[in-house]
Amino acid sequence: MRKFIITLIATLTMVSVYAQPFTYSGYVYGATGQGLQNIPVLLYGKRIVQYEVTFPTYPTSPSYTTGTVIPSSDDATHGPFNIGFSFTYFGNTYTQFYVGSNGWIGFSSGQTTGYTAAFIPNAGSPLNAILADWEDLLPGSSNIRYTTTGTSPNRKLIVSFNQVPHYGCNTNLHTFQFVLSEGSNVIDINYSAKPLCGSNNATAGLISTSSSTVVP
């Protein structure tokens, strides 16, 4: 089975370039100086983002069956649970986390139990959360586990979703994992199985305490 791994690394100066249309008057000039009309023009700007996305490979496959069981059910949130160290996310530091049964972990209570994945930014998504596979999942009594491994200052929090059925496709089993690293604040998201249930969508990404600040 092919394994997909996403690593999200916290940085201070990651710069992304985005384009947006703007209106203008006058001419856009070609290479020979002639005026060109009715040419769509894009204005390129820069935005500072706290994270960059990389796709590393690892020599061994992670375990998805280690740690304390979090009994779950349809459209539920659980927690808070202790991270085991201080973890900084979008500039804020946390020592506890929450788990959403629909494929995410986060750092704030009272988040949505919604199951309909959507593009982010989106006002209907959970806030202050890491989305690995936000969609309509149906974990049971032993599909989710967490553990903190290692010793200070290099500990890791590992939260695993193992063989979690999809609500609409019970034979589709989803296996993925969040790994938060002490000190570096690196976020690893490991995928072992991500089947598709018909036309249902899934969302992965980072969302801060504001739904408008995201890393899709």
PDB file of C-alpha atoms in Angstrom:
ATOM      1  CA  MET A   1       0.000   0.000   0.000  1.00  0.00           C
ATOM      2  CA  ARG A   2       1.384   3.390  -0.948  1.00  0.00           C
ATOM      3  CA  LYS A   3       2.020   5.749   1.943  1.00  0.00           C
ATOM      4  CA  PHE A   4       1.495   9.495   1.726  1.00  0.00           C
ATOM      5  CA  ILE A   5       3.204  11.844   4.144  1.00  0.00           C
ATOM      6  CA  ILE A   6       2.739  15.561   4.592  1.00  0.00           C
ATOM      7  CA  THR A   7       4.993  17.587   6.851  1.00  0.00           C
ATOM      8  CA  LEU A   8       4.067  21.096   7.902  1.00  0.00           C
ATOM      9  CA  ILE A   9       7.027  23.078   9.212  1.00  0.00           C
ATOM     10  CA  ALA A  10       6.680  26.266  11.229  1.00  0.00           C
ATOM     11  CA  THR A  11       8.734  29.148   9.845  1.00  0.00           C
ATOM     12  CA  LEU A  12       8.970  32.865  10.440  1.00  0.00           C
ATOM     13  CA  THR A  13       9.538  34.196   6.941  1.00  0.00           C
ATOM     14  CA  MET A  14       7.752  31.915   4.494  1.00  0.00           C
ATOM     15  CA  VAL A  15       6.553  34.103   1.609  1.00  0.00           C
ATOM     16  CA  SER A  16       3.804  33.011  -0.778  1.00  0.00           C
ATOM     17  CA  VAL A  17       2.823  34.884  -3.922  1.00  0.00           C
ATOM     18  CA  TYR A  18      -0.805  35.310  -4.896  1.00  0.00           C
ATOM     19  CA  ALA A  19      -2.417  37.029  -7.887  1.00  0.00           C
ATOM     20  CA  GLN A  20      -5.514  39.158  -7.984  1.00  0.00           C
ATOM     21  CA  PRO A  21      -7.096  41.180 -10.810  1.00  0.00           C
ATOM     22  CA  PHE A  22      -7.102  44.957 -10.604  1.00  0.00           C
ATOM     23  CA  THR A  23      -8.451  47.791 -12.732  1.00  0.00           C
ATOM     24  CA  TYR A  24      -6.226  50.258 -14.510  1.00  0.00           C
ATOM     25  CA  SER A  25      -6.347  53.078 -17.049  1.00  0.00           C
ATOM     26  CA  GLY A  26      -4.030  53.867 -19.922  1.00  0.00           C
ATOM     27  CA  TYR A  27      -1.921  51.339 -21.788  1.00  0.00           C
ATOM     28  CA  VAL A  28       0.046  48.209 -21.149  1.00  0.00           C
ATOM     29  CA  TYR A  29       3.136  48.356 -23.352  1.00  0.00           C
ATOM     30  CA  GLY A  30       4.566  45.467 -25.350  1.00  0.00           C
ATOM     31  CA  ALA A  31       8.231  44.617 -25.824  1.00  0.00           C
ATOM     32  CA  THR A  32       8.581  47.073 -28.709  1.00  0.00           C
ATOM     33  CA  GLY A  33       6.853  49.897 -26.894  1.00  0.00           C
ATOM     34  CA  GLN A  34       3.490  49.740 -28.659  1.00  0.00           C
ATOM     35  CA  GLY A  35       0.363  50.204 -26.584  1.00  0.00           C
ATOM     36  CA  LEU A  36      -1.723  47.056 -26.041  1.00  0.00           C
ATOM     37  CA  GLN A  37      -5.429  47.241 -25.222  1.00  0.00           C
ATOM     38  CA  ASN A  38      -7.883  44.819 -23.592  1.00  0.00           C
ATOM     39  CA  ILE A  39      -5.132  42.827 -21.926  1.00  0.00           C
ATOM     40  CA  PRO A  40      -6.016  41.221 -18.566  1.00  0.00           C
ATOM     41  CA  VAL A  41      -3.483  42.300 -15.964  1.00  0.00           C
ATOM     42  CA  LEU A  42      -2.588  40.617 -12.697  1.00  0.00           C
ATOM     43  CA  LEU A  43      -1.160  42.339  -9.653  1.00  0.00           C
ATOM     44  CA  TYR A  44       1.193  40.096  -7.716  1.00  0.00           C
ATOM     45  CA  GLY A  45       1.535  40.673  -3.997  1.00  0.00           C
ATOM     46  CA  LYS A  46       3.267  38.947  -1.109  1.00  0.00           C
ATOM     47  CA  ARG A  47       1.836  37.499   2.072  1.00  0.00           C
ATOM     48  CA  ILE A  48       3.757  36.279   5.098  1.00  0.00           C
ATOM     49  CA  VAL A  49       2.678  32.769   6.153  1.00  0.00           C
ATOM     50  CA  GLN A  50       3.867  30.915   9.254  1.00  0.00           C
ATOM     51  CA  TYR A  51       4.017  27.498   7.624  1.00  0.00           C
ATOM     52  CA  GLU A  52       5.421  25.829   4.562  1.00  0.00           C
ATOM     53  CA  VAL A  53       4.416  22.403   3.252  1.00  0.00           C
ATOM     54  CA  THR A  54       6.980  19.716   2.403  1.00  0.00           C
ATOM     55  CA  PHE A  55       6.641  16.052   1.399  1.00  0.00           C
ATOM     56  CA  PRO A  56       9.465  14.042   3.006  1.00  0.00           C
ATOM     57  CA  THR A  57       9.949  10.281   3.010  1.00  0.00           C
ATOM     58  CA  TYR A  58      10.772   8.106   5.992  1.00  0.00           C
ATOM     59  CA  PRO A  59      12.620   4.775   6.173  1.00  0.00           C
ATOM     60  CA  THR A  60      10.018   3.037   8.346  1.00  0.00           C
ATOM     61  CA  SER A  61       6.247   3.116   8.506  1.00  0.00           C
ATOM     62  CA  PRO A  62       4.691   4.647  11.651  1.00  0.00           C
ATOM     63  CA  SER A  63       2.550   2.646  14.048  1.00  0.00           C
ATOM     64  CA  TYR A  64      -1.132   3.539  14.147  1.00  0.00           C
ATOM     65  CA  THR A  65      -2.074   1.234  17.044  1.00  0.00           C
ATOM     66  CA  THR A  66      -0.021   2.663  19.933  1.00  0.00           C
ATOM     67  CA  GLY A  67      -1.281   4.747  22.842  1.00  0.00           C
ATOM     68  CA  THR A  68      -4.294   5.494  24.998  1.00  0.00           C
ATOM     69  CA  VAL A  69      -7.647   4.779  23.366  1.00  0.00           C
ATOM     70  CA  ILE A  70     -10.121   7.631  22.887  1.00  0.00           C
ATOM     71  CA  PRO A  71     -13.577   6.013  22.566  1.00  0.00           C
ATOM     72  CA  SER A  72     -15.511   7.954  19.934  1.00  0.00           C
ATOM     73  CA  SER A  73     -18.727   8.021  17.948  1.00  0.00           C
ATOM     74  CA  ASP A  74     -20.473   9.893  15.149  1.00  0.00           C
ATOM     75  CA  ASP A  75     -19.844  13.663  14.959  1.00  0.00           C
ATOM     76  CA  ALA A  76     -18.175  14.060  18.355  1.00  0.00           C
ATOM     77  CA  THR A  77     -15.356  16.056  19.923  1.00  0.00           C
ATOM     78  CA  HIS A  78     -13.201  14.807  22.791  1.00  0.00           C
ATOM     79  CA  GLY A  79     -10.843  16.382  25.288  1.00  0.00           C
ATOM     80  CA  PRO A  80      -9.003  18.198  26.522  1.00  0.00           C
ATOM     81  CA  PHE A  81      -6.033  15.818  26.680  1.00  0.00           C
ATOM     82  CA  ASN A  82      -2.511  16.698  27.771  1.00  0.00           C
ATOM     83  CA  ILE A  83       0.015  17.176  24.983  1.00  0.00           C
ATOM     84  CA  GLY A  84       2.882  16.395  27.381  1.00  0.00           C
ATOM     85  CA  PHE A  85       4.833  19.533  26.485  1.00  0.00           C
ATOM     86  CA  SER A  86       4.245  23.093  25.297  1.00  0.00           C
ATOM     87  CA  PHE A  87       3.365  23.372  21.610  1.00  0.00           C
ATOM     88  CA  THR A  88       3.153  26.623  19.654  1.00  0.00           C
ATOM     89  CA  TYR A  89       0.566  26.924  16.884  1.00  0.00           C
ATOM     90  CA  PHE A  90       0.052  30.141  14.908  1.00  0.00           C
ATOM     91  CA  GLY A  91       1.987  32.013  17.581  1.00  0.00           C
ATOM     92  CA  ASN A  92      -0.023  30.718  20.559  1.00  0.00           C
ATOM     93  CA  THR A  93       1.298  28.110  23.000  1.00  0.00           C
ATOM     94  CA  TYR A  94      -0.812  25.182  24.218  1.00  0.00           C
ATOM     95  CA  THR A  95      -0.418  22.253  26.606  1.00  0.00           C
ATOM     96  CA  GLN A  96      -3.714  20.499  25.804  1.00  0.00           C
ATOM     97  CA  PHE A  97      -5.526  19.383  22.655  1.00  0.00           C
ATOM     98  CA  TYR A  98      -8.947  18.201  21.445  1.00  0.00           C
ATOM     99  CA  VAL A  99      -9.921  15.532  18.936  1.00  0.00           C
ATOM    100  CA  GLY A 100     -12.717  15.797  16.387  1.00  0.00           C
ATOM    101  CA  SER A 101     -14.117  12.454  15.240  1.00  0.00           C
ATOM    102  CA  ASN A 102     -14.321  13.797  11.695  1.00  0.00           C
ATOM    103  CA  GLY A 103     -10.572  13.801  11.147  1.00  0.00           C
ATOM    104  CA  TRP A 104      -8.988  16.736  12.966  1.00  0.00           C
ATOM    105  CA  ILE A 105      -7.288  17.789  16.184  1.00  0.00           C
ATOM    106  CA  GLY A 106      -7.347  21.272  17.687  1.00  0.00           C
ATOM    107  CA  PHE A 107      -6.520  23.485  20.611  1.00  0.00           C
ATOM    108  CA  SER A 108      -9.832  25.186  21.479  1.00  0.00           C
ATOM    109  CA  SER A 109     -12.997  23.841  23.062  1.00  0.00           C
ATOM    110  CA  GLY A 110     -16.464  24.219  21.587  1.00  0.00           C
ATOM    111  CA  GLN A 111     -15.564  23.538  17.957  1.00  0.00           C
ATOM    112  CA  THR A 112     -17.989  22.341  15.326  1.00  0.00           C
ATOM    113  CA  THR A 113     -18.873  18.682  14.978  1.00  0.00           C
ATOM    114  CA  GLY A 114     -19.763  19.334  11.348  1.00  0.00           C
ATOM    115  CA  TYR A 115     -18.967  16.600   8.861  1.00  0.00           C
ATOM    116  CA  THR A 116     -19.291  18.320   5.476  1.00  0.00           C
ATOM    117  CA  ALA A 117     -15.810  19.136   4.236  1.00  0.00           C
ATOM    118  CA  ALA A 118     -15.336  22.467   2.482  1.00  0.00           C
ATOM    119  CA  PHE A 119     -12.591  24.538   0.974  1.00  0.00           C
ATOM    120  CA  ILE A 120     -10.747  26.668   3.501  1.00  0.00           C
ATOM    121  CA  PRO A 121     -10.957  29.456   4.485  1.00  0.00           C
ATOM    122  CA  ASN A 122     -14.523  28.627   5.451  1.00  0.00           C
ATOM    123  CA  ALA A 123     -16.638  29.943   8.319  1.00  0.00           C
ATOM    124  CA  GLY A 124     -18.100  26.465   8.897  1.00  0.00           C
ATOM    125  CA  SER A 125     -14.803  24.708   9.615  1.00  0.00           C
ATOM    126  CA  PRO A 126     -13.363  23.991  13.055  1.00  0.00           C
ATOM    127  CA  LEU A 127     -11.105  26.767  14.315  1.00  0.00           C
ATOM    128  CA  ASN A 128      -7.616  26.583  15.792  1.00  0.00           C
ATOM    129  CA  ALA A 129      -7.328  23.117  14.299  1.00  0.00           C
ATOM    130  CA  ILE A 130      -5.179  20.806  12.195  1.00  0.00           C
ATOM    131  CA  LEU A 131      -7.232  18.994   9.562  1.00  0.00           C
ATOM    132  CA  ALA A 132      -5.853  15.733   8.214  1.00  0.00           C
ATOM    133  CA  ASP A 133      -9.026  14.213   6.759  1.00  0.00           C
ATOM    134  CA  TRP A 134     -12.003  16.413   7.576  1.00  0.00           C
ATOM    135  CA  GLU A 135     -15.021  14.522   6.287  1.00  0.00           C
ATOM    136  CA  ASP A 136     -17.871  12.352   7.572  1.00  0.00           C
ATOM    137  CA  LEU A 137     -15.981   9.682   9.501  1.00  0.00           C
ATOM    138  CA  LEU A 138     -17.474   7.192  11.957  1.00  0.00           C
ATOM    139  CA  PRO A 139     -14.890   6.063  14.545  1.00  0.00           C
ATOM    140  CA  GLY A 140     -15.895   3.558  17.203  1.00  0.00           C
ATOM    141  CA  SER A 141     -14.669   2.566  20.633  1.00  0.00           C
ATOM    142  CA  SER A 142     -11.026   1.902  19.709  1.00  0.00           C
ATOM    143  CA  ASN A 143     -10.173   3.624  16.404  1.00  0.00           C
ATOM    144  CA  ILE A 144      -8.449   6.698  17.870  1.00  0.00           C
ATOM    145  CA  ARG A 145      -5.348   6.656  20.097  1.00  0.00           C
ATOM    146  CA  TYR A 146      -2.812   9.145  21.403  1.00  0.00           C
ATOM    147  CA  THR A 147       0.575   8.964  23.094  1.00  0.00           C
ATOM    148  CA  THR A 148       3.498  11.221  23.950  1.00  0.00           C
ATOM    149  CA  THR A 149       6.892   9.691  23.228  1.00  0.00           C
ATOM    150  CA  GLY A 150      10.542  10.639  23.776  1.00  0.00           C
ATOM    151  CA  THR A 151      12.241  12.801  26.371  1.00  0.00           C
ATOM    152  CA  SER A 152      12.517  16.571  26.790  1.00  0.00           C
ATOM    153  CA  PRO A 153      13.276  18.605  24.719  1.00  0.00           C
ATOM    154  CA  ASN A 154      12.468  16.233  21.837  1.00  0.00           C
ATOM    155  CA  ARG A 155       9.101  14.762  22.721  1.00  0.00           C
ATOM    156  CA  LYS A 156       6.338  14.032  20.204  1.00  0.00           C
ATOM    157  CA  LEU A 157       2.571  13.844  20.543  1.00  0.00           C
ATOM    158  CA  ILE A 158       1.134  11.169  18.237  1.00  0.00           C
ATOM    159  CA  VAL A 159      -2.613  11.002  17.552  1.00  0.00           C
ATOM    160  CA  SER A 160      -3.669   8.113  15.312  1.00  0.00           C
ATOM    161  CA  PHE A 161      -6.915   7.370  13.475  1.00  0.00           C
ATOM    162  CA  ASN A 162      -6.727   3.681  12.591  1.00  0.00           C
ATOM    163  CA  GLN A 163      -9.084   1.962  10.133  1.00  0.00           C
ATOM    164  CA  VAL A 164     -11.889   4.460  10.710  1.00  0.00           C
ATOM    165  CA  PRO A 165     -14.986   3.785   8.560  1.00  0.00           C
ATOM    166  CA  HIS A 166     -16.633   6.492   6.494  1.00  0.00           C
ATOM    167  CA  TYR A 167     -20.236   7.172   7.547  1.00  0.00           C
ATOM    168  CA  GLY A 168     -21.559   6.716   4.022  1.00  0.00           C
ATOM    169  CA  CYS A 169     -19.165   3.950   2.961  1.00  0.00           C
ATOM    170  CA  ASN A 170     -18.647   1.627   5.909  1.00  0.00           C
ATOM    171  CA  THR A 171     -16.161  -0.575   4.068  1.00  0.00           C
ATOM    172  CA  ASN A 172     -13.888   2.419   3.384  1.00  0.00           C
ATOM    173  CA  LEU A 173     -11.317   2.444   6.197  1.00  0.00           C
ATOM    174  CA  HIS A 174      -9.231   5.573   6.784  1.00  0.00           C
ATOM    175  CA  THR A 175      -5.853   5.453   8.544  1.00  0.00           C
ATOM    176  CA  PHE A 176      -3.814   8.583   9.239  1.00  0.00           C
ATOM    177  CA  GLN A 177      -1.829  10.220  12.006  1.00  0.00           C
ATOM    178  CA  PHE A 178      -0.875  13.582  13.510  1.00  0.00           C
ATOM    179  CA  VAL A 179       2.611  14.045  15.009  1.00  0.00           C
ATOM    180  CA  LEU A 180       3.442  17.262  16.904  1.00  0.00           C
ATOM    181  CA  SER A 181       7.101  17.856  17.777  1.00  0.00           C
ATOM    182  CA  GLU A 182       8.364  19.664  20.855  1.00  0.00           C
ATOM    183  CA  GLY A 183      10.648  22.645  20.350  1.00  0.00           C
ATOM    184  CA  SER A 184      10.556  22.776  16.553  1.00  0.00           C
ATOM    185  CA  ASN A 185       6.733  22.867  16.499  1.00  0.00           C
ATOM    186  CA  VAL A 186       6.824  20.746  13.358  1.00  0.00           C
ATOM    187  CA  ILE A 187       3.546  19.075  12.386  1.00  0.00           C
ATOM    188  CA  ASP A 188       3.707  15.736  10.574  1.00  0.00           C
ATOM    189  CA  ILE A 189       0.581  14.267   8.995  1.00  0.00           C
ATOM    190  CA  ASN A 190       1.034  10.644   7.939  1.00  0.00           C
ATOM    191  CA  TYR A 191      -1.438   8.906   5.641  1.00  0.00           C
ATOM    192  CA  SER A 192      -1.668   5.155   5.254  1.00  0.00           C
ATOM    193  CA  ALA A 193      -5.158   4.839   3.733  1.00  0.00           C
ATOM    194  CA  LYS A 194      -7.381   7.581   2.301  1.00  0.00           C
ATOM    195  CA  PRO A 195     -10.170   5.993   0.216  1.00  0.00           C
ATOM    196  CA  LEU A 196     -12.809   8.001  -1.631  1.00  0.00           C
ATOM    197  CA  CYS A 197     -16.500   7.688  -0.815  1.00  0.00           C
ATOM    198  CA  GLY A 198     -18.349   8.573  -4.001  1.00  0.00           C
ATOM    199  CA  SER A 199     -18.396  12.329  -4.564  1.00  0.00           C
ATOM    200  CA  ASN A 200     -17.697  13.153  -0.917  1.00  0.00           C
ATOM    201  CA  ASN A 201     -14.900  15.648  -0.371  1.00  0.00           C
ATOM    202  CA  ALA A 202     -12.212  15.784   2.307  1.00  0.00           C
ATOM    203  CA  THR A 203     -10.163  18.738   3.535  1.00  0.00           C
ATOM    204  CA  ALA A 204      -6.606  18.896   4.877  1.00  0.00           C
ATOM    205  CA  GLY A 205      -4.935  22.036   6.176  1.00  0.00           C
ATOM    206  CA  LEU A 206      -4.235  24.365   9.085  1.00  0.00           C
ATOM    207  CA  ILE A 207      -6.706  26.858  10.533  1.00  0.00           C
ATOM    208  CA  SER A 208      -5.878  29.484  13.159  1.00  0.00           C
ATOM    209  CA  THR A 209      -8.267  31.025  15.684  1.00  0.00           C
ATOM    210  CA  SER A 210      -9.717  32.954  12.732  1.00  0.00           C
ATOM    211  CA  SER A 211     -11.299  31.100   9.825  1.00  0.00           C
ATOM    212  CA  SER A 212      -9.692  33.601   7.460  1.00  0.00           C
ATOM    213  CA  THR A 213      -6.129  32.618   8.418  1.00  0.00           C
ATOM    214  CA  VAL A 214      -5.420  29.196   6.962  1.00  0.00           C
ATOM    215  CA  VAL A 215      -2.824  27.049   5.244  1.00  0.00           C
ATOM    216  CA  PRO A 216      -4.722  24.800   2.776  1.00  0.00           C
TER     217      PRO A 216
END
